[in-house]
Amino acid sequence: MAGTGGLPLVLVGAQEFAAVYDGPARNTAQWIQRGVLGYEEAVIVSGRAYWSLGTAVAFGETTERKKTPNMDVVEQLVAEQAPGRSVEAALQLRAVGSLPIVGVQEILALTGEDPTKAKLITDAVNKGVFTAPDWRLSGSPLWLLPNALVGLDRMRERPKSRPLVVIPEVQKALEERTYDGPGSQILTGQGRTKERREELRKQAAEGAEG
């Protein structure tokens, strides 16, 4: 996790949300499908939902059969993301209205890059060129927007690197939480499959041109 003193918010994705109740990630999907868990208290980043840890812990009191959170898991999440912060303080924070958070899709949109070119960013992260993710949740990297902008600056400064110029309008939309571009909507399983087919189609077309 980036930054000394911890992150401003302890977040959970589908995997971590379910783990708070000692279950697999599919439990979160099932709660959403049954309508007992929604996205009102979530932030949507790169097509996935992320909730504050406080929302996840409070969820157990809202179900027909009350669920008891595993506080060992809760304490571990706080220690990983906000070391030194008390669990009580961490549970008071909510994702909605927090600082802007972005994933790979939003970073690509910031620079006008094709949303299927995730490898452009992930390779830069793996090589230590791009800023390390602030969070890695449910298998996905997330950044506070200012830290992502630093990462783009570092990529531009690297010799022979591909110039990635930030689009001011997209940055402003992300800062003001009015962004509605790639990654701003939840992708269903069908949507992800369609997106993958489109990615493969474009790769095949590029190969034919080459």
PDB file of C-alpha atoms in Angstrom:
ATOM      1  CA  MET A   1       0.000   0.000   0.000  1.00  0.00           C
ATOM      2  CA  ALA A   2       1.252   3.424  -0.914  1.00  0.00           C
ATOM      3  CA  GLY A   3       1.983   6.241   1.421  1.00  0.00           C
ATOM      4  CA  THR A   4       3.130   6.409   5.032  1.00  0.00           C
ATOM      5  CA  GLY A   5       0.452   6.497   7.670  1.00  0.00           C
ATOM      6  CA  GLY A   6      -1.968   4.550   5.532  1.00  0.00           C
ATOM      7  CA  LEU A   7      -4.614   5.268   2.970  1.00  0.00           C
ATOM      8  CA  PRO A   8      -7.505   7.700   3.472  1.00  0.00           C
ATOM      9  CA  LEU A   9     -10.058   4.919   3.131  1.00  0.00           C
ATOM     10  CA  VAL A  10     -10.179   1.186   3.825  1.00  0.00           C
ATOM     11  CA  LEU A  11     -11.898  -0.406   0.842  1.00  0.00           C
ATOM     12  CA  VAL A  12     -13.191  -3.858  -0.020  1.00  0.00           C
ATOM     13  CA  GLY A  13     -14.001  -5.412  -3.369  1.00  0.00           C
ATOM     14  CA  ALA A  14     -16.264  -8.410  -3.879  1.00  0.00           C
ATOM     15  CA  GLN A  15     -13.620 -10.821  -2.618  1.00  0.00           C
ATOM     16  CA  GLU A  16     -12.807  -8.888   0.550  1.00  0.00           C
ATOM     17  CA  PHE A  17     -16.476  -8.075   1.240  1.00  0.00           C
ATOM     18  CA  ALA A  18     -17.340 -11.774   1.273  1.00  0.00           C
ATOM     19  CA  ALA A  19     -14.234 -12.618   3.307  1.00  0.00           C
ATOM     20  CA  VAL A  20     -15.503 -10.349   6.104  1.00  0.00           C
ATOM     21  CA  TYR A  21     -18.231 -12.986   6.482  1.00  0.00           C
ATOM     22  CA  ASP A  22     -15.914 -15.965   5.887  1.00  0.00           C
ATOM     23  CA  GLY A  23     -17.240 -16.650   2.401  1.00  0.00           C
ATOM     24  CA  PRO A  24     -16.033 -16.763  -1.221  1.00  0.00           C
ATOM     25  CA  ALA A  25     -16.351 -13.830  -3.629  1.00  0.00           C
ATOM     26  CA  ARG A  26     -19.423 -15.358  -5.271  1.00  0.00           C
ATOM     27  CA  ASN A  27     -21.387 -14.623  -2.090  1.00  0.00           C
ATOM     28  CA  THR A  28     -21.112 -10.894  -2.808  1.00  0.00           C
ATOM     29  CA  ALA A  29     -22.473 -11.428  -6.323  1.00  0.00           C
ATOM     30  CA  GLN A  30     -25.347 -13.460  -4.906  1.00  0.00           C
ATOM     31  CA  TRP A  31     -26.225 -10.743  -2.384  1.00  0.00           C
ATOM     32  CA  ILE A  32     -26.317  -8.219  -5.223  1.00  0.00           C
ATOM     33  CA  GLN A  33     -28.462 -10.507  -7.395  1.00  0.00           C
ATOM     34  CA  ARG A  34     -30.918 -10.992  -4.528  1.00  0.00           C
ATOM     35  CA  GLY A  35     -31.133  -7.248  -3.973  1.00  0.00           C
ATOM     36  CA  VAL A  36     -29.857  -7.300  -0.388  1.00  0.00           C
ATOM     37  CA  LEU A  37     -26.662  -5.463  -1.365  1.00  0.00           C
ATOM     38  CA  GLY A  38     -26.565  -2.518  -3.750  1.00  0.00           C
ATOM     39  CA  TYR A  39     -24.173  -0.016  -5.246  1.00  0.00           C
ATOM     40  CA  GLU A  40     -25.514   3.062  -3.477  1.00  0.00           C
ATOM     41  CA  GLU A  41     -22.621   3.037  -1.003  1.00  0.00           C
ATOM     42  CA  ALA A  42     -20.040   1.849  -3.518  1.00  0.00           C
ATOM     43  CA  VAL A  43     -17.602   3.547  -5.861  1.00  0.00           C
ATOM     44  CA  ILE A  44     -17.399   2.082  -9.346  1.00  0.00           C
ATOM     45  CA  VAL A  45     -13.862   1.823 -10.686  1.00  0.00           C
ATOM     46  CA  SER A  46     -12.922   0.093 -13.939  1.00  0.00           C
ATOM     47  CA  GLY A  47     -16.303  -1.612 -14.070  1.00  0.00           C
ATOM     48  CA  ARG A  48     -16.197  -3.056 -10.551  1.00  0.00           C
ATOM     49  CA  ALA A  49     -17.755  -1.995  -7.271  1.00  0.00           C
ATOM     50  CA  TYR A  50     -15.784  -1.190  -4.130  1.00  0.00           C
ATOM     51  CA  TRP A  51     -17.326  -0.451  -0.747  1.00  0.00           C
ATOM     52  CA  SER A  52     -15.880   1.024   2.410  1.00  0.00           C
ATOM     53  CA  LEU A  53     -15.011  -1.467   5.104  1.00  0.00           C
ATOM     54  CA  GLY A  54     -17.598   0.260   7.299  1.00  0.00           C
ATOM     55  CA  THR A  55     -20.327  -0.510   4.778  1.00  0.00           C
ATOM     56  CA  ALA A  56     -19.239  -4.150   4.641  1.00  0.00           C
ATOM     57  CA  VAL A  57     -19.286  -4.529   8.429  1.00  0.00           C
ATOM     58  CA  ALA A  58     -22.681  -2.805   8.739  1.00  0.00           C
ATOM     59  CA  PHE A  59     -24.141  -5.053   6.032  1.00  0.00           C
ATOM     60  CA  GLY A  60     -24.506  -7.979   8.437  1.00  0.00           C
ATOM     61  CA  GLU A  61     -27.192  -6.123  10.391  1.00  0.00           C
ATOM     62  CA  THR A  62     -29.295  -5.459   7.290  1.00  0.00           C
ATOM     63  CA  THR A  63     -29.877  -9.060   6.198  1.00  0.00           C
ATOM     64  CA  GLU A  64     -32.857 -11.165   7.196  1.00  0.00           C
ATOM     65  CA  ARG A  65     -30.544 -13.560   8.949  1.00  0.00           C
ATOM     66  CA  LYS A  66     -28.077 -11.399  10.822  1.00  0.00           C
ATOM     67  CA  LYS A  67     -24.455 -12.015   9.863  1.00  0.00           C
ATOM     68  CA  THR A  68     -21.541 -11.560  12.242  1.00  0.00           C
ATOM     69  CA  PRO A  69     -18.401 -10.100  10.679  1.00  0.00           C
ATOM     70  CA  ASN A  70     -15.091 -11.801  11.301  1.00  0.00           C
ATOM     71  CA  MET A  71     -13.274  -9.071  13.198  1.00  0.00           C
ATOM     72  CA  ASP A  72      -9.902 -10.742  12.628  1.00  0.00           C
ATOM     73  CA  VAL A  73     -10.406 -10.179   8.901  1.00  0.00           C
ATOM     74  CA  VAL A  74     -11.603  -6.623   9.553  1.00  0.00           C
ATOM     75  CA  GLU A  75      -8.547  -5.840  11.684  1.00  0.00           C
ATOM     76  CA  GLN A  76      -6.247  -7.322   9.040  1.00  0.00           C
ATOM     77  CA  LEU A  77      -7.758  -5.125   6.313  1.00  0.00           C
ATOM     78  CA  VAL A  78      -7.300  -2.035   8.476  1.00  0.00           C
ATOM     79  CA  ALA A  79      -3.710  -2.999   9.299  1.00  0.00           C
ATOM     80  CA  GLU A  80      -2.909  -3.538   5.603  1.00  0.00           C
ATOM     81  CA  GLN A  81      -4.491  -0.361   4.273  1.00  0.00           C
ATOM     82  CA  ALA A  82      -4.326   2.089   7.162  1.00  0.00           C
ATOM     83  CA  PRO A  83      -1.651   0.945   9.630  1.00  0.00           C
ATOM     84  CA  GLY A  84      -1.872   2.790  12.914  1.00  0.00           C
ATOM     85  CA  ARG A  85      -5.516   3.727  12.479  1.00  0.00           C
ATOM     86  CA  SER A  86      -8.034   2.255  14.895  1.00  0.00           C
ATOM     87  CA  VAL A  87     -10.690  -0.099  13.576  1.00  0.00           C
ATOM     88  CA  GLU A  88     -13.363   2.202  15.001  1.00  0.00           C
ATOM     89  CA  ALA A  89     -12.013   5.177  13.054  1.00  0.00           C
ATOM     90  CA  ALA A  90     -11.694   3.145   9.842  1.00  0.00           C
ATOM     91  CA  LEU A  91     -15.304   1.980  10.061  1.00  0.00           C
ATOM     92  CA  GLN A  92     -16.590   5.560  10.192  1.00  0.00           C
ATOM     93  CA  LEU A  93     -15.391   6.369   6.683  1.00  0.00           C
ATOM     94  CA  ARG A  94     -17.540   5.836   3.592  1.00  0.00           C
ATOM     95  CA  ALA A  95     -16.530   5.384  -0.039  1.00  0.00           C
ATOM     96  CA  VAL A  96     -19.130   7.741  -1.514  1.00  0.00           C
ATOM     97  CA  GLY A  97     -17.721  11.262  -1.556  1.00  0.00           C
ATOM     98  CA  SER A  98     -14.160  10.086  -0.948  1.00  0.00           C
ATOM     99  CA  LEU A  99     -11.148  11.258  -2.928  1.00  0.00           C
ATOM    100  CA  PRO A 100     -11.241  10.296  -6.637  1.00  0.00           C
ATOM    101  CA  ILE A 101     -10.107   6.723  -7.197  1.00  0.00           C
ATOM    102  CA  VAL A 102      -9.119   5.313 -10.588  1.00  0.00           C
ATOM    103  CA  GLY A 103      -8.220   1.989 -12.139  1.00  0.00           C
ATOM    104  CA  VAL A 104      -6.541   1.038 -15.391  1.00  0.00           C
ATOM    105  CA  GLN A 105      -9.589   1.875 -17.521  1.00  0.00           C
ATOM    106  CA  GLU A 106      -9.855   5.398 -16.144  1.00  0.00           C
ATOM    107  CA  ILE A 107      -6.102   5.954 -16.572  1.00  0.00           C
ATOM    108  CA  LEU A 108      -6.349   4.949 -20.224  1.00  0.00           C
ATOM    109  CA  ALA A 109      -9.348   7.256 -20.669  1.00  0.00           C
ATOM    110  CA  LEU A 110      -7.335  10.078 -19.086  1.00  0.00           C
ATOM    111  CA  THR A 111      -4.863   9.822 -21.957  1.00  0.00           C
ATOM    112  CA  GLY A 112      -7.284   8.957 -24.748  1.00  0.00           C
ATOM    113  CA  GLU A 113      -5.850   5.464 -25.100  1.00  0.00           C
ATOM    114  CA  ASP A 114      -7.857   2.464 -26.294  1.00  0.00           C
ATOM    115  CA  PRO A 115      -9.602   0.929 -23.229  1.00  0.00           C
ATOM    116  CA  THR A 116      -8.377  -2.534 -24.283  1.00  0.00           C
ATOM    117  CA  LYS A 117      -4.714  -1.501 -23.888  1.00  0.00           C
ATOM    118  CA  ALA A 118      -4.500  -2.341 -20.190  1.00  0.00           C
ATOM    119  CA  LYS A 119      -1.077  -3.919 -20.722  1.00  0.00           C
ATOM    120  CA  LEU A 120       0.334  -0.460 -21.390  1.00  0.00           C
ATOM    121  CA  ILE A 121      -0.254   0.465 -17.738  1.00  0.00           C
ATOM    122  CA  THR A 122       0.211  -2.927 -16.084  1.00  0.00           C
ATOM    123  CA  ASP A 123       3.593  -3.408 -17.771  1.00  0.00           C
ATOM    124  CA  ALA A 124       4.689   0.027 -16.561  1.00  0.00           C
ATOM    125  CA  VAL A 125       3.612  -0.905 -13.021  1.00  0.00           C
ATOM    126  CA  ASN A 126       5.456  -4.227 -13.155  1.00  0.00           C
ATOM    127  CA  LYS A 127       8.629  -2.473 -14.366  1.00  0.00           C
ATOM    128  CA  GLY A 128       8.424   0.080 -11.568  1.00  0.00           C
ATOM    129  CA  VAL A 129       7.886   2.937 -14.012  1.00  0.00           C
ATOM    130  CA  PHE A 130       4.288   3.694 -13.036  1.00  0.00           C
ATOM    131  CA  THR A 131       3.337   4.489  -9.440  1.00  0.00           C
ATOM    132  CA  ALA A 132       2.578   1.375  -7.402  1.00  0.00           C
ATOM    133  CA  PRO A 133      -1.165   0.878  -6.829  1.00  0.00           C
ATOM    134  CA  ASP A 134      -2.569   2.310  -3.618  1.00  0.00           C
ATOM    135  CA  TRP A 135      -4.876  -0.692  -3.343  1.00  0.00           C
ATOM    136  CA  ARG A 136      -4.916  -4.172  -4.834  1.00  0.00           C
ATOM    137  CA  LEU A 137      -8.411  -5.474  -4.212  1.00  0.00           C
ATOM    138  CA  SER A 138     -10.122  -8.541  -5.643  1.00  0.00           C
ATOM    139  CA  GLY A 139      -7.284  -8.843  -8.115  1.00  0.00           C
ATOM    140  CA  SER A 140      -7.467  -5.260  -9.414  1.00  0.00           C
ATOM    141  CA  PRO A 141      -5.081  -2.305  -8.924  1.00  0.00           C
ATOM    142  CA  LEU A 142      -6.530   1.028  -7.792  1.00  0.00           C
ATOM    143  CA  TRP A 143      -4.954   4.447  -7.378  1.00  0.00           C
ATOM    144  CA  LEU A 144      -5.851   7.750  -5.825  1.00  0.00           C
ATOM    145  CA  LEU A 145      -6.122  10.068  -8.825  1.00  0.00           C
ATOM    146  CA  PRO A 146      -3.149  12.293  -7.824  1.00  0.00           C
ATOM    147  CA  ASN A 147      -0.920   9.226  -7.571  1.00  0.00           C
ATOM    148  CA  ALA A 148      -2.056   7.996 -10.990  1.00  0.00           C
ATOM    149  CA  LEU A 149      -1.177  11.398 -12.452  1.00  0.00           C
ATOM    150  CA  VAL A 150       2.296  11.077 -10.940  1.00  0.00           C
ATOM    151  CA  GLY A 151       2.582   7.692 -12.632  1.00  0.00           C
ATOM    152  CA  LEU A 152       1.728   9.228 -16.001  1.00  0.00           C
ATOM    153  CA  ASP A 153       4.343  11.943 -15.408  1.00  0.00           C
ATOM    154  CA  ARG A 154       6.940   9.248 -14.733  1.00  0.00           C
ATOM    155  CA  MET A 155       6.015   7.419 -17.936  1.00  0.00           C
ATOM    156  CA  ARG A 156       6.453  10.609 -19.967  1.00  0.00           C
ATOM    157  CA  GLU A 157       9.869  11.226 -18.435  1.00  0.00           C
ATOM    158  CA  ARG A 158      11.180   7.786 -19.362  1.00  0.00           C
ATOM    159  CA  PRO A 159      13.414   7.793 -22.464  1.00  0.00           C
ATOM    160  CA  LYS A 160      11.727   6.426 -25.603  1.00  0.00           C
ATOM    161  CA  SER A 161       8.467   5.976 -23.703  1.00  0.00           C
ATOM    162  CA  ARG A 162       5.128   6.483 -25.367  1.00  0.00           C
ATOM    163  CA  PRO A 163       3.940  10.040 -24.627  1.00  0.00           C
ATOM    164  CA  LEU A 164       0.712   9.903 -22.668  1.00  0.00           C
ATOM    165  CA  VAL A 165      -0.863  13.354 -22.489  1.00  0.00           C
ATOM    166  CA  VAL A 166      -3.593  13.904 -19.901  1.00  0.00           C
ATOM    167  CA  ILE A 167      -6.903  15.164 -21.272  1.00  0.00           C
ATOM    168  CA  PRO A 168      -7.938  18.067 -18.979  1.00  0.00           C
ATOM    169  CA  GLU A 169     -11.664  17.466 -19.441  1.00  0.00           C
ATOM    170  CA  VAL A 170     -11.378  13.849 -18.322  1.00  0.00           C
ATOM    171  CA  GLN A 171      -9.236  14.792 -15.344  1.00  0.00           C
ATOM    172  CA  LYS A 172     -11.772  17.414 -14.300  1.00  0.00           C
ATOM    173  CA  ALA A 173     -14.646  14.916 -14.615  1.00  0.00           C
ATOM    174  CA  LEU A 174     -12.788  12.415 -12.442  1.00  0.00           C
ATOM    175  CA  GLU A 175     -11.991  15.087  -9.860  1.00  0.00           C
ATOM    176  CA  GLU A 176     -15.594  16.262  -9.776  1.00  0.00           C
ATOM    177  CA  ARG A 177     -16.953  12.692  -9.854  1.00  0.00           C
ATOM    178  CA  THR A 178     -18.954  13.353 -13.005  1.00  0.00           C
ATOM    179  CA  TYR A 179     -16.902  10.953 -15.116  1.00  0.00           C
ATOM    180  CA  ASP A 180     -19.075   8.638 -17.219  1.00  0.00           C
ATOM    181  CA  GLY A 181     -16.497   7.103 -19.570  1.00  0.00           C
ATOM    182  CA  PRO A 182     -14.968   3.607 -19.734  1.00  0.00           C
ATOM    183  CA  GLY A 183     -15.038   1.872 -16.356  1.00  0.00           C
ATOM    184  CA  SER A 184     -17.779   4.047 -14.867  1.00  0.00           C
ATOM    185  CA  GLN A 185     -20.478   1.380 -15.222  1.00  0.00           C
ATOM    186  CA  ILE A 186     -20.696  -2.088 -13.695  1.00  0.00           C
ATOM    187  CA  LEU A 187     -19.893  -4.750 -16.261  1.00  0.00           C
ATOM    188  CA  THR A 188     -22.003  -7.890 -16.168  1.00  0.00           C
ATOM    189  CA  GLY A 189     -20.470 -11.218 -17.050  1.00  0.00           C
ATOM    190  CA  GLN A 190     -21.988 -10.840 -20.505  1.00  0.00           C
ATOM    191  CA  GLY A 191     -20.533  -7.372 -20.821  1.00  0.00           C
ATOM    192  CA  ARG A 192     -17.062  -8.579 -19.911  1.00  0.00           C
ATOM    193  CA  THR A 193     -17.313 -11.361 -22.486  1.00  0.00           C
ATOM    194  CA  LYS A 194     -18.371  -8.884 -25.166  1.00  0.00           C
ATOM    195  CA  GLU A 195     -15.494  -6.583 -24.218  1.00  0.00           C
ATOM    196  CA  ARG A 196     -13.027  -9.464 -24.453  1.00  0.00           C
ATOM    197  CA  ARG A 197     -14.351 -10.445 -27.888  1.00  0.00           C
ATOM    198  CA  GLU A 198     -13.889  -6.866 -29.073  1.00  0.00           C
ATOM    199  CA  GLU A 199     -10.340  -6.815 -27.707  1.00  0.00           C
ATOM    200  CA  LEU A 200      -9.470 -10.029 -29.580  1.00  0.00           C
ATOM    201  CA  ARG A 201     -11.070  -8.684 -32.756  1.00  0.00           C
ATOM    202  CA  LYS A 202      -8.941  -5.546 -32.609  1.00  0.00           C
ATOM    203  CA  GLN A 203      -5.787  -7.540 -31.934  1.00  0.00           C
ATOM    204  CA  ALA A 204      -6.499  -9.759 -34.930  1.00  0.00           C
ATOM    205  CA  ALA A 205      -7.109  -6.715 -37.140  1.00  0.00           C
ATOM    206  CA  GLU A 206      -3.845  -5.117 -36.008  1.00  0.00           C
ATOM    207  CA  GLY A 207      -2.001  -8.363 -36.733  1.00  0.00           C
ATOM    208  CA  ALA A 208      -3.450  -8.513 -40.229  1.00  0.00           C
ATOM    209  CA  GLU A 209      -2.376  -4.927 -40.894  1.00  0.00           C
ATOM    210  CA  GLY A 210       1.136  -5.687 -39.690  1.00  0.00           C
TER     211      GLY A 210
END
